[in-house]
PDB file of C-alpha atoms in Angstrom:
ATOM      1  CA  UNK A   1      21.411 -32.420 -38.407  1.00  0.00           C
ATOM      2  CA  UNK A   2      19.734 -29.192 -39.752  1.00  0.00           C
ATOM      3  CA  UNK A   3      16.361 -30.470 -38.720  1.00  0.00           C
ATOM      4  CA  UNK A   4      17.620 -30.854 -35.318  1.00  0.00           C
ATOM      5  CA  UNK A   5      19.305 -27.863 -34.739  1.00  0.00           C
ATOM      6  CA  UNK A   6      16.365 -25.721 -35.796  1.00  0.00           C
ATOM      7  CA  UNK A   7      13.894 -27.851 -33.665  1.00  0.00           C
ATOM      8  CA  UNK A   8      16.535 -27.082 -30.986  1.00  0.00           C
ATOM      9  CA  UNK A   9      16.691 -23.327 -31.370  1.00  0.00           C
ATOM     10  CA  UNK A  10      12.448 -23.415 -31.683  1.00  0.00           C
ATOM     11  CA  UNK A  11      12.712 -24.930 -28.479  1.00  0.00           C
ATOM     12  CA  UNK A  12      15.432 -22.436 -26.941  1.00  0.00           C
ATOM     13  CA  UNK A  13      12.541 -19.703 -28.167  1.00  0.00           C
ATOM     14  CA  UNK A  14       9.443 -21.051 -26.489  1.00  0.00           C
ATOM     15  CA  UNK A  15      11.113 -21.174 -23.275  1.00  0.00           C
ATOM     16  CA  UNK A  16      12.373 -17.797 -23.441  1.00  0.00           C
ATOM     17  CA  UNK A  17       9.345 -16.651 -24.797  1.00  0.00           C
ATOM     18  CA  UNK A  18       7.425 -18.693 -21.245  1.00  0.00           C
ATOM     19  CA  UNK A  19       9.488 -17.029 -19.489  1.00  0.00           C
ATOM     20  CA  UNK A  20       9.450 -13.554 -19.937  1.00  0.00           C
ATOM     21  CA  UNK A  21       5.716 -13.708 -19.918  1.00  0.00           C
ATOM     22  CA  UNK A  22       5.448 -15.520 -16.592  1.00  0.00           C
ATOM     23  CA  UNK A  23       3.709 -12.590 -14.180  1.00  0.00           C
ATOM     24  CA  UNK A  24       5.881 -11.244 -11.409  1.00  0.00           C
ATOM     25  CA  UNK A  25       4.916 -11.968  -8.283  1.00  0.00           C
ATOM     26  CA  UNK A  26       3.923  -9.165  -6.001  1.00  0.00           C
ATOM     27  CA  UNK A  27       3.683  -9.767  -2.484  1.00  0.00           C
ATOM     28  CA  UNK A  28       1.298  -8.517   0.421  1.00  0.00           C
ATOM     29  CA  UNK A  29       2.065  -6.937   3.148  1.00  0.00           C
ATOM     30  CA  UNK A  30       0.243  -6.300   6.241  1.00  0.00           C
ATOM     31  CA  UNK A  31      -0.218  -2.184   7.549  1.00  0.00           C
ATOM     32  CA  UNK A  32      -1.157  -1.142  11.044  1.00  0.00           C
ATOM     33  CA  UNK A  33      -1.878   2.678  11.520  1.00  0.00           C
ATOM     34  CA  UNK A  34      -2.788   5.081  13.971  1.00  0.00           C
ATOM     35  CA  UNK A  35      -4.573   8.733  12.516  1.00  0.00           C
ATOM     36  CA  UNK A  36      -5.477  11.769  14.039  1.00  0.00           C
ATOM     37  CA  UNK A  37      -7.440  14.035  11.814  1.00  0.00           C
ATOM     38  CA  UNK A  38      -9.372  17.417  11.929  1.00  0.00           C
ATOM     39  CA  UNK A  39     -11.344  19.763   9.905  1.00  0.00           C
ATOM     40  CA  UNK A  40     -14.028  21.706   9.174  1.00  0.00           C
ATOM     41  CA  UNK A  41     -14.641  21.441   4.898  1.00  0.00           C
ATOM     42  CA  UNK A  42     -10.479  21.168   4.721  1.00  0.00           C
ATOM     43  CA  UNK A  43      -8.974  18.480   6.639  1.00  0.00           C
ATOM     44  CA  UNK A  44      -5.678  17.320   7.373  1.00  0.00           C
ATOM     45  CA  UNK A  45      -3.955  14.859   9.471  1.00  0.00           C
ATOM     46  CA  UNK A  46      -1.417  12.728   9.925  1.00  0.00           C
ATOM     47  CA  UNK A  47       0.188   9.472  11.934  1.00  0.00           C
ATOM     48  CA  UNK A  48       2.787   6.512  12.525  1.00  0.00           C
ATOM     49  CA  UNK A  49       2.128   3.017  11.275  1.00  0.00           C
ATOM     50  CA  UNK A  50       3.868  -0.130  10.854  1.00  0.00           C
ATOM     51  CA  UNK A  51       4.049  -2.428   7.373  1.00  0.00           C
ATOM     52  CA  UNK A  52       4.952  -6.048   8.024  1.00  0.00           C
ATOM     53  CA  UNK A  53       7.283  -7.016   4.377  1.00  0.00           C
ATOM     54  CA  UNK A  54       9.674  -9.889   3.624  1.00  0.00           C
ATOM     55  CA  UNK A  55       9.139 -10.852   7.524  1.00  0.00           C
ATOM     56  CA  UNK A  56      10.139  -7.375   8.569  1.00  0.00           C
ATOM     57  CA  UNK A  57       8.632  -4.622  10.623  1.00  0.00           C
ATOM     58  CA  UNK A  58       8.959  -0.919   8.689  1.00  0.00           C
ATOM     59  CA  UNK A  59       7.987   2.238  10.398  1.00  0.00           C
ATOM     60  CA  UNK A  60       6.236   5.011   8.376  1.00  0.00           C
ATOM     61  CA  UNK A  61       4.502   8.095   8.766  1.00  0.00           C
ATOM     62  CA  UNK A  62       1.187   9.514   6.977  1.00  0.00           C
ATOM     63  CA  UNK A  63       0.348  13.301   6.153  1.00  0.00           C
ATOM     64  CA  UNK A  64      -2.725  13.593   4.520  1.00  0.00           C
ATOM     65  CA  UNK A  65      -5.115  16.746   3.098  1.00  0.00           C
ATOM     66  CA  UNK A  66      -8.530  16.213   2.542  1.00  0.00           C
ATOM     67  CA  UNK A  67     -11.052  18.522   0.383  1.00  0.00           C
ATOM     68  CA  UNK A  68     -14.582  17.872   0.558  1.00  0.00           C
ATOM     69  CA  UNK A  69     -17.258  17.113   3.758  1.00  0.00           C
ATOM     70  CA  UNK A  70     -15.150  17.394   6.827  1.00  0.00           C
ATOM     71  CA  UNK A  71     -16.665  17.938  10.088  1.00  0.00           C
ATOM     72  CA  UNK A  72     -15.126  17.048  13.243  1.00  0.00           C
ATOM     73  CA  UNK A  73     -11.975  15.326  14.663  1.00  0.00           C
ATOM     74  CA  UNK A  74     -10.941  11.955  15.791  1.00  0.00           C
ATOM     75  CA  UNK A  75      -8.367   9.174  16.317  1.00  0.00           C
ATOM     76  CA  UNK A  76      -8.408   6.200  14.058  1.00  0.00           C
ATOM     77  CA  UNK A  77      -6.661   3.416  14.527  1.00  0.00           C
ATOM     78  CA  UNK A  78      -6.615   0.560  11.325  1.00  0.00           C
ATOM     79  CA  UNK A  79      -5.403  -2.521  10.274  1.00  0.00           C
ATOM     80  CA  UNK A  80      -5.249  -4.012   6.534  1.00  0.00           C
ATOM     81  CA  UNK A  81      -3.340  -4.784   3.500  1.00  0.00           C
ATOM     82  CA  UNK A  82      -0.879  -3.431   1.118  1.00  0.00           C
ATOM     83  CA  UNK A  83      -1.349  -5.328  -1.870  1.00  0.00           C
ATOM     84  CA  UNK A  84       0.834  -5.552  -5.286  1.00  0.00           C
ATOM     85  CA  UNK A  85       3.901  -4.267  -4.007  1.00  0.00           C
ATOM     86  CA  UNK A  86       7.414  -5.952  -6.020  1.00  0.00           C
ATOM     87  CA  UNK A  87       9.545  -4.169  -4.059  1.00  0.00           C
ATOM     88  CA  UNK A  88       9.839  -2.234  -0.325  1.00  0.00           C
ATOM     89  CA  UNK A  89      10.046   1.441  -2.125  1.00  0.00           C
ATOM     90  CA  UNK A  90       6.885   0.588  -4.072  1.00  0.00           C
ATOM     91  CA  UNK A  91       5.372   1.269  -0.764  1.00  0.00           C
ATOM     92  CA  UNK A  92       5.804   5.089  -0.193  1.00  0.00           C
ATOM     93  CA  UNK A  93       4.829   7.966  -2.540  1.00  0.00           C
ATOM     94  CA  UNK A  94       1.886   9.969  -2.782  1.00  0.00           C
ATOM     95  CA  UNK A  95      -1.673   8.225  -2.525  1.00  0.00           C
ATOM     96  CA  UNK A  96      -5.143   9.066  -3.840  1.00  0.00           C
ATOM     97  CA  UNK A  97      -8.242   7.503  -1.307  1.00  0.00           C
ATOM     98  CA  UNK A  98     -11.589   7.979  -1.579  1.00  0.00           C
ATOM     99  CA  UNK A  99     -13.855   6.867   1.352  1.00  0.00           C
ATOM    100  CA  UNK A 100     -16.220   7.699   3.631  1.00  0.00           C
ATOM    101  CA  UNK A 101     -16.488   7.399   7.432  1.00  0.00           C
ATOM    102  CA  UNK A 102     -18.192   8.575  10.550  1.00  0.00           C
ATOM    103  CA  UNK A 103     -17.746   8.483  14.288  1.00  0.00           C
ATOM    104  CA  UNK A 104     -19.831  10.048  17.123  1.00  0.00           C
ATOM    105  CA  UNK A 105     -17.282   8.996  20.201  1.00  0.00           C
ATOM    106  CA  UNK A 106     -17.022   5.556  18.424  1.00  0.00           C
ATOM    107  CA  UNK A 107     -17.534   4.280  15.111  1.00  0.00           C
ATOM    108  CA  UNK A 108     -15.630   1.920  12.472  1.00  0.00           C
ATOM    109  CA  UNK A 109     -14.124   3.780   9.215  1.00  0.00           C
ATOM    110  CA  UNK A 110     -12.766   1.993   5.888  1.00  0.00           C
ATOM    111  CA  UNK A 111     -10.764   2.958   3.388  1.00  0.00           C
ATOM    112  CA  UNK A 112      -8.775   2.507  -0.235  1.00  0.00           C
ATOM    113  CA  UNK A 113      -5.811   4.101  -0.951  1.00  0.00           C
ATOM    114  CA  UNK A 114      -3.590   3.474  -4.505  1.00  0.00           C
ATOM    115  CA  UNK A 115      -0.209   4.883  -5.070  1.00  0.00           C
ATOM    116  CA  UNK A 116       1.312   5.497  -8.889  1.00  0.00           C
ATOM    117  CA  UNK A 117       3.257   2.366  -8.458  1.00  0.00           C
ATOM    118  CA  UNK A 118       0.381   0.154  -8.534  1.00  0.00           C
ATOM    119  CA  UNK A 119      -0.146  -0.676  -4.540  1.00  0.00           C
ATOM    120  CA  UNK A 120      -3.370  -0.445  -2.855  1.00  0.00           C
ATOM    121  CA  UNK A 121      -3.256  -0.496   0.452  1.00  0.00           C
ATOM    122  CA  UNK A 122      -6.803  -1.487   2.056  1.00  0.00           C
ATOM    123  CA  UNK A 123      -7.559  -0.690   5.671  1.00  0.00           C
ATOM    124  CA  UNK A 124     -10.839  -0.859   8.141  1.00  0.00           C
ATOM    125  CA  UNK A 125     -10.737  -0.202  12.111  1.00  0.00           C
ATOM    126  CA  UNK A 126     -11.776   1.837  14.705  1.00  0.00           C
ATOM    127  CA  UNK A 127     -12.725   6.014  15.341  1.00  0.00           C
ATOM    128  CA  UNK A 128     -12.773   7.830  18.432  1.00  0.00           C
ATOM    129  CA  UNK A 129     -13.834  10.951  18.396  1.00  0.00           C
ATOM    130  CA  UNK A 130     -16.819  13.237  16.482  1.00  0.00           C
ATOM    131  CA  UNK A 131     -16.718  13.380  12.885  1.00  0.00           C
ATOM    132  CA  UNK A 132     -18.328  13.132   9.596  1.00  0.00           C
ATOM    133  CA  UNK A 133     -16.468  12.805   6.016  1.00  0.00           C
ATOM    134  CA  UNK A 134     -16.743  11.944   2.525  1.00  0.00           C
ATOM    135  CA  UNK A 135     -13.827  13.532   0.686  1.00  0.00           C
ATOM    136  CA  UNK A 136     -11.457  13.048  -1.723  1.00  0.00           C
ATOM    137  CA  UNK A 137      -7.808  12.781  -0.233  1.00  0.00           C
ATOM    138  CA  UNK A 138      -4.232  12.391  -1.157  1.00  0.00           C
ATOM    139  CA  UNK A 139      -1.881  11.192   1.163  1.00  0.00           C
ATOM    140  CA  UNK A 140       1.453  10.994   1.551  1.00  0.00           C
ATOM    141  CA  UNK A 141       3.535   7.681   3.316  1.00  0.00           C
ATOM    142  CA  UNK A 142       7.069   8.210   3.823  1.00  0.00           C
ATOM    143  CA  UNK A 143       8.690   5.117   5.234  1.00  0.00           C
ATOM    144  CA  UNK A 144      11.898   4.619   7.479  1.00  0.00           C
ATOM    145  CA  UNK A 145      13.764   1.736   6.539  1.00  0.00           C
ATOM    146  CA  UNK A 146      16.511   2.612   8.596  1.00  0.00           C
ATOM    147  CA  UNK A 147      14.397   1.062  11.441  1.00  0.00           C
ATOM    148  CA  UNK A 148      13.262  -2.336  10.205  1.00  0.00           C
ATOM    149  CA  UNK A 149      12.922  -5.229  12.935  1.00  0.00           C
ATOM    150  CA  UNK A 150      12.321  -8.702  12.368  1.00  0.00           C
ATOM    151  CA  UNK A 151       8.704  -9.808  12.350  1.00  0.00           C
TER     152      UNK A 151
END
C-alpha cells in the first residue's frame, strides 16, 4: 500500500510539473493602419488603425516621434501582424521601431515595432507622398476598447 501511494503522489507530481511548463499560447492578431508623418531631422506623426483579436475589431490611435534622417512628408497606409500578444492590453504601450523607408509620390515602407510586453507588431504597405527616413522611433498605441465590433 505504501508503494502505491508514493507511485501515486510521483505521478500527481509529473503532471503538475507538465503542466506548469506547458508554453502559453499567444495569439496573433491582424493590424491595419493609416500614418501621416512629417519632418525635417525630427519627425512626428500620428494615425487611426484597426487590430482584428479574439474575432473582434479594436480601434486605436498611433503618436509617434522620430530622431534621426527625416526628410519629407507622406501618408502611409499598412497592413500586418501583431504577434505574441496573451491578452488585449498587451497590445498598447509605448513601442521602439527601427526601419527604413522612402517614397517619391509612391513607394512601399516596412516596419518592426516591439512593445515591453513582448508584442511585435510587423507591418509593410503603401507611401504617398515625398520622403526619406532611417530613424530610430518610439511610438505610442493607445487602443479604444470601448468600440470593439465583431469581426
Amino acid at each position: 500500500m505504501r508503494k502505491h501511494r508514493s507511485s501515486w503522489i510521483a505521478a500527481m507530481a509529473l503532471a503538475v510539473a507538465v503542466g506548469a511548463a506547458a508554453p502559453s499560447h499567444a495569439i496573433t492578431g491582424a493590424v491595419r493602419l493609416t500614418v501621416a508623418k512629417a519632418g525635417f531631422i525630427v519627425g512626428a506623426g500620428g494615425g487611426r488603425g484597426t487590430l482584428t483579436f479574439r474575432h473582434r475589431n479594436y480601434s486605436f490611435t498611433v503618436q509617434g516621434l522620430s530622431v534621426g534622417l527625416t526628410a519629407g512628408a507622406s501618408i502611409n497606409k499598412l497592413v500586418g501582424r501583431a504577434d505574441y500578444i496573451n491578452e488585449l492590453g498587451d497590445f498598447a504601450g509605448t513601442y521602439s521601431v527601427l526601419g527604413a523607408g522612402g517614397a517619391l509620390i509612391g513607394g512601399v515602407g516596412g516596419v518592426q515595432l516591439r512593445n515591453d510586453k513582448g508584442v511585435i507588431i510587423t507591418l509593410q504597405g503603401a507611401k504617398v507622398g515625398l520622403e526619406v527616413s532611417a530613424n530610430v522611433t518610439k511610438v505610442v498605441i493607445s487602443l479604444d476598447q470601448t468600440r470593439s465590433t465583431p469581426n
